[in-house]
Structure formats: C-alpha cells, structure tokens
CSV table of C-alpha atoms in Angstrom, one decimal:
chain,number,residue,atom,x,y,z
A,1,MET,CA,-12.3,-11.4,17.4
A,2,ARG,CA,-12.3,-14.8,16.6
A,3,THR,CA,-13.4,-16.1,12.6
A,4,GLU,CA,-13.1,-18.7,10.7
A,5,TYR,CA,-11.2,-17.3,8.0
A,6,PHE,CA,-8.6,-14.9,10.3
A,7,GLY,CA,-8.4,-16.3,13.7
A,8,GLU,CA,-8.2,-13.8,16.4
A,9,ILE,CA,-7.4,-10.2,14.8
A,10,LYS,CA,-7.4,-7.3,16.9
A,11,ALA,CA,-6.0,-5.0,14.1
A,12,VAL,CA,-6.5,-5.0,9.9
A,13,ALA,CA,-4.0,-2.6,8.2
A,14,PHE,CA,-4.5,-1.5,4.3
A,15,ASP,CA,-2.1,-0.5,1.6
A,16,ILE,CA,-3.8,2.2,-0.3
A,17,ASP,CA,-3.1,2.2,-4.0
A,18,GLY,CA,-5.1,-0.4,-5.9
A,19,THR,CA,-6.3,-1.5,-2.7
A,20,LEU,CA,-8.9,1.2,-1.2
A,21,TYR,CA,-9.5,2.5,-5.0
A,22,LYS,CA,-9.6,0.9,-8.1
A,23,GLU,CA,-6.2,1.3,-10.3
A,24,LEU,CA,-7.8,1.6,-13.7
A,25,PRO,CA,-9.5,4.9,-13.3
A,26,PHE,CA,-6.5,6.3,-11.8
A,27,ASN,CA,-4.4,5.1,-14.3
A,28,LEU,CA,-6.2,6.8,-17.0
A,29,ARG,CA,-6.5,9.8,-15.2
A,30,VAL,CA,-2.7,10.1,-14.4
A,31,ALA,CA,-1.3,8.5,-18.1
A,32,PRO,CA,-0.7,12.1,-19.7
A,33,TYR,CA,1.0,13.1,-16.9
A,34,PHE,CA,3.5,9.7,-16.9
A,35,LEU,CA,3.6,10.3,-20.4
A,36,ILE,CA,4.7,14.1,-20.0
A,37,HIS,CA,7.4,12.7,-17.5
A,38,LEU,CA,8.1,9.4,-19.1
A,39,ASN,CA,11.9,10.3,-19.2
A,40,PHE,CA,11.7,10.6,-15.4
A,41,PHE,CA,9.7,7.9,-14.4
A,42,LEU,CA,11.1,5.2,-16.5
A,43,PRO,CA,14.4,5.4,-14.0
A,44,PHE,CA,12.3,6.1,-11.2
A,45,ASN,CA,10.6,2.5,-11.3
A,46,LYS,CA,14.1,1.1,-12.1
A,47,VAL,CA,15.3,2.6,-9.1
A,48,ARG,CA,12.7,1.5,-6.6
A,49,LYS,CA,13.2,-1.9,-8.1
A,50,GLU,CA,16.7,-1.6,-7.2
A,51,LEU,CA,15.8,-0.7,-3.7
A,52,ARG,CA,13.5,-3.7,-3.4
A,53,HIS,CA,16.7,-5.9,-4.8
A,54,ASN,CA,19.6,-4.6,-2.9
A,55,LYS,CA,17.6,-4.7,0.7
A,56,PRO,CA,15.0,-7.9,0.0
A,57,GLU,CA,15.3,-8.7,4.1
A,58,GLY,CA,16.7,-5.4,5.6
A,59,PHE,CA,16.7,-1.5,5.6
A,60,TYR,CA,18.6,1.4,4.6
A,61,ASP,CA,19.6,3.7,7.1
A,62,ASP,CA,18.9,6.6,5.1
A,63,PHE,CA,16.2,5.5,2.3
A,64,ASN,CA,15.6,8.6,0.9
A,65,SER,CA,19.6,9.7,0.6
A,66,GLU,CA,19.8,6.0,-1.2
A,67,GLN,CA,16.8,6.7,-3.3
A,68,VAL,CA,18.2,10.2,-4.5
A,69,ARG,CA,22.1,8.4,-5.0
A,70,LEU,CA,20.7,6.0,-7.4
A,71,LEU,CA,18.1,8.4,-9.3
A,72,SER,CA,20.8,10.8,-9.8
A,73,GLU,CA,23.1,8.1,-11.4
A,74,LYS,CA,19.9,7.4,-13.7
A,75,LEU,CA,19.2,10.7,-14.4
A,76,LYS,CA,22.7,11.5,-15.0
A,77,CYS,CA,22.5,14.8,-13.0
A,78,SER,CA,23.6,16.1,-9.4
A,79,PRO,CA,21.9,14.2,-6.2
A,80,GLU,CA,20.4,17.7,-5.4
A,81,LYS,CA,18.6,18.2,-9.0
A,82,ALA,CA,17.4,14.4,-8.6
A,83,GLU,CA,15.6,15.2,-5.3
A,84,LYS,CA,14.0,18.2,-6.6
A,85,LYS,CA,12.6,16.8,-9.7
A,86,LEU,CA,11.6,13.5,-7.4
A,87,ASN,CA,9.8,15.5,-4.9
A,88,LYS,CA,8.0,18.0,-7.9
A,89,ILE,CA,6.7,15.1,-10.1
A,90,VAL,CA,6.1,12.1,-7.8
A,91,TYR,CA,5.3,13.7,-4.2
A,92,GLU,CA,3.7,16.6,-5.2
A,93,GLY,CA,2.9,16.5,-8.8
A,94,LEU,CA,0.5,13.3,-8.1
A,95,LYS,CA,-1.3,14.4,-5.2
A,96,LYS,CA,-3.9,16.3,-7.5
A,97,TYR,CA,-4.6,13.2,-9.1
A,98,TYR,CA,-6.0,11.8,-6.0
A,99,GLN,CA,-8.4,14.2,-5.1
A,100,LYS,CA,-11.1,13.2,-7.2
A,101,LEU,CA,-11.1,9.8,-6.6
A,102,LYS,CA,-13.6,7.8,-4.9
A,103,PRO,CA,-12.6,4.6,-2.4
A,104,TYR,CA,-13.6,1.1,-3.5
A,105,LYS,CA,-17.4,0.8,-2.8
A,106,GLY,CA,-17.9,-0.3,1.1
A,107,ALA,CA,-14.3,0.4,1.8
A,108,ARG,CA,-14.8,3.2,4.2
A,109,ASP,CA,-18.0,1.6,5.7
A,110,PHE,CA,-16.0,-1.8,6.6
A,111,ILE,CA,-13.3,0.4,8.2
A,112,LYS,CA,-15.9,2.4,10.2
A,113,ARG,CA,-17.4,-0.5,11.6
A,114,LEU,CA,-13.9,-2.3,12.6
A,115,LYS,CA,-13.2,1.2,14.5
A,116,GLU,CA,-16.7,1.2,16.1
A,117,THR,CA,-16.0,-2.4,16.9
A,118,GLY,CA,-12.9,-1.7,18.5
A,119,ILE,CA,-10.6,-3.3,16.2
A,120,LYS,CA,-7.5,-1.1,15.0
A,121,VAL,CA,-7.1,0.3,11.6
A,122,ALA,CA,-3.6,1.1,10.5
A,123,ILE,CA,-2.4,2.4,6.7
A,124,LEU,CA,0.9,0.8,5.3
A,125,SER,CA,1.9,2.2,1.7
A,126,ASP,CA,4.8,2.4,-0.2
A,127,PHE,CA,4.4,6.2,-0.8
A,128,PRO,CA,3.3,8.5,2.1
A,129,PRO,CA,-0.5,8.2,3.1
A,130,GLU,CA,-0.3,12.0,3.6
A,131,GLN,CA,0.1,12.0,-0.4
A,132,LYS,CA,-3.3,11.1,-0.6
A,133,GLY,CA,-4.9,13.7,1.9
A,134,ASP,CA,-7.6,12.9,4.2
A,135,ILE,CA,-7.6,9.1,2.1
A,136,TRP,CA,-11.2,9.7,0.7
A,137,GLY,CA,-12.3,10.2,4.8
A,138,ILE,CA,-10.7,7.1,5.7
A,139,LYS,CA,-7.8,8.7,7.8
A,140,ASP,CA,-10.0,9.5,10.6
A,141,TYR,CA,-10.6,5.9,11.3
A,142,CYS,CA,-6.9,5.1,11.7
A,143,ASP,CA,-4.9,4.6,14.7
A,144,PHE,CA,-1.5,4.6,12.3
A,145,LEU,CA,-0.4,6.2,9.2
A,146,LEU,CA,2.8,4.4,7.9
A,147,GLY,CA,4.6,5.0,4.7
A,148,SER,CA,6.9,2.0,4.4
A,149,GLU,CA,9.9,4.9,2.9
A,150,GLN,CA,9.8,6.1,7.0
A,151,THR,CA,10.8,2.7,7.9
A,152,GLY,CA,13.9,2.4,5.6
A,153,ALA,CA,12.7,0.2,2.9
A,154,LEU,CA,10.1,-1.2,0.6
A,155,LYS,CA,7.5,-3.7,0.7
A,156,PRO,CA,7.8,-7.0,0.5
A,157,SER,CA,10.9,-6.4,2.7
A,158,PRO,CA,9.7,-8.1,6.5
A,159,HIS,CA,11.5,-5.1,8.1
A,160,VAL,CA,8.4,-3.0,7.2
A,161,PHE,CA,6.0,-5.6,8.4
A,162,SER,CA,7.9,-5.7,11.5
A,163,VAL,CA,7.6,-2.0,12.3
A,164,LEU,CA,3.9,-2.1,11.6
A,165,GLN,CA,3.4,-5.3,14.3
A,166,LYS,CA,5.3,-2.9,16.7
A,167,THR,CA,3.3,0.3,15.8
A,168,LEU,CA,0.3,-1.6,16.4
A,169,ASN,CA,1.8,-3.4,19.5
A,170,ILE,CA,-0.2,-6.5,18.8
A,171,PRO,CA,1.4,-9.8,17.6
A,172,ALA,CA,1.8,-10.6,14.2
A,173,GLU,CA,-0.5,-13.4,14.3
A,174,GLU,CA,-3.5,-10.9,15.2
A,175,ILE,CA,-3.1,-8.6,12.3
A,176,LEU,CA,-4.8,-8.5,9.2
A,177,TYR,CA,-2.9,-7.0,5.9
A,178,VAL,CA,-5.2,-6.2,3.0
A,179,GLY,CA,-3.6,-5.5,-0.4
A,180,ASN,CA,-3.5,-5.8,-3.9
A,181,ASN,CA,-0.5,-7.1,-4.7
A,182,HIS,CA,0.5,-10.3,-3.8
A,183,LYS,CA,4.3,-10.1,-4.3
A,184,TYR,CA,4.6,-6.9,-2.3
A,185,ASP,CA,1.4,-7.3,0.0
A,186,ILE,CA,0.2,-11.0,0.5
A,187,GLU,CA,3.9,-12.6,0.2
A,188,GLY,CA,5.5,-9.8,2.5
A,189,SER,CA,2.7,-9.5,5.3
A,190,LYS,CA,2.4,-13.4,5.4
A,191,LYS,CA,5.9,-13.8,5.5
A,192,ALA,CA,6.2,-11.7,8.7
A,193,GLY,CA,3.3,-14.1,10.3
A,194,MET,CA,0.3,-12.0,9.6
A,195,LYS,CA,-2.9,-12.9,8.1
A,196,ALA,CA,-3.8,-11.7,4.7
A,197,ALA,CA,-6.4,-10.3,2.4
A,198,TRP,CA,-5.8,-10.2,-1.2
A,199,ILE,CA,-8.4,-7.4,-3.4
A,200,ILE,CA,-8.2,-8.9,-6.9
A,201,THR,CA,-10.5,-7.6,-9.7
A,202,PRO,CA,-13.3,-9.3,-10.8
A,203,GLY,CA,-11.6,-9.8,-14.3
A,204,LYS,CA,-8.7,-11.7,-12.2
A,205,LYS,CA,-11.7,-13.7,-10.7
A,206,ARG,CA,-13.4,-14.8,-13.5
A,207,SER,CA,-10.0,-15.9,-15.0
A,208,GLY,CA,-9.5,-18.2,-12.0
A,209,THR,CA,-6.6,-16.3,-10.2
A,210,THR,CA,-5.7,-17.7,-6.7
A,211,SER,CA,-3.9,-18.0,-4.0
A,212,GLU,CA,-2.3,-20.6,-2.0
A,213,ILE,CA,-1.0,-18.4,0.9
A,214,ALA,CA,-3.6,-15.5,0.9
A,215,ASP,CA,-6.3,-16.4,3.8
A,216,VAL,CA,-9.0,-14.5,1.7
A,217,ILE,CA,-9.4,-13.5,-1.7
A,218,PHE,CA,-12.2,-10.8,-2.6
A,219,THR,CA,-13.2,-8.5,-5.0
A,220,GLU,CA,-15.9,-6.3,-3.0
A,221,TYR,CA,-15.2,-4.7,0.5
A,222,SER,CA,-18.7,-6.3,1.2
A,223,GLU,CA,-17.4,-9.9,0.8
A,224,LEU,CA,-14.7,-9.2,3.7
A,225,GLU,CA,-16.8,-7.5,5.5
A,226,THR,CA,-19.4,-10.4,5.8
A,227,LYS,CA,-16.3,-13.0,6.3
A,228,PHE,CA,-14.7,-10.3,8.9
A,229,PHE,CA,-17.6,-10.3,11.0
A,230,GLU,CA,-19.8,-13.4,10.1
A,231,ASN,CA,-18.8,-15.3,13.7
A,232,LYS,CA,-18.7,-12.0,15.4
C-alpha cells in the first residue's frame, strides 16, 4: 500500500500505553495505587531509566535479572524479595486498572481495517502486552504481540525495533510505528529506519507541538486512518 505520507507500508505496529488509550483517565484511576506504593515506584522508575541509559544501543542477556538486581540495590533488599515486589506491584497489581479502560475512539476500527486490507498488525510495548488482557478487543487483530523486555532492552534501543522488524519479516522502511512518546517511540522507530506516526493530545496540538522527524502527527485515529488509506 502506497500513501503520500508513508510510502509503501506492509505492517503497522503500535505502542500501548498512551497510544491505544488516553493517559489521563488511567492516571487518575491509578493515582491512589501509586501513592500507596510510592516507596516502590520511585526506585522502580529510576531503575528503568538506568536500564535505558546503560544500554542505549544494545540489550541485556537477561533483562529480568538485571532489572531485579538494580531494583534490589535501590530497595536495599534481596533480589528474591525485589522480584516478588516487582511481580506483585507492577506486573500483577496493575492489571485490574486496565480492565475498564476504553481505547481511543477509532483505534480498534482502524486496526480492524488494516487487518482486513492485508496489512500486518503488531504490538510493541515496554511492558508485557498480556498485562492488558485482550487489549480491549484489539488483540484478535494482531499478528504479533511483543514486550520489549522479551528482547532484552527497552525503547528507544534500536535492538528492540530490530527484533520487531525481524519478527514481522518485513523491511524496516515498510513498517509504520505508532506511539505517543517522542523519544522512545518516534525517535526509536525512525532510527531503526521505520516510518513513525505520533499521537499527541489536542492540548499539545493547540500549543504548537511539532516534530521534525515524525511522518505524521495526529490527535484522533480517524485522522490517521484517512491519511493512511486516502491513496489506497
């Protein structure tokens, strides 16, 4: 499929958090939980930053072990206890907060149309996609679901996007990546040679937020769908 904006695209991959759903409703819902576990989330966020900083281009042979090691240092506890807290508070504890979320208006319809027209669909998130259940009905349309932790790194490491490209078995320039974080999603995918669509909030659009590298900037999935299919 050739469009004015993207060129030849044979696969579209999506981030999840803040990309397939609006961040504000989730943040409001989960705020009390974060406050209860603030003494965990603060060091956990520092660990994720270190994991990105220490391997900006590469990957860890055992990502989970390295994450647990750093977390145990920050929490001043054994790796076993750190891993138990990680699983309980993050990977399991957050699941319920995603259940009643609704995807962005038009996101599921756009993804369904991609699938129906022969475009491969994938998910690439920095957290396990299965944490979000069926991803609000989107999972059924996906050819691949990939958590970057499985690859041994976090976005924007080019290694993560390389694994995505190899998994899809499609040249990088024929893959469109859709994300909301400019540094992790847009810069990461563009550095890997992919096309990039940046979803931003209406407030950011009104303030004049722009990007020199994103192929398309949009606020509603109907916009992206129109631009993607207009020259079909």
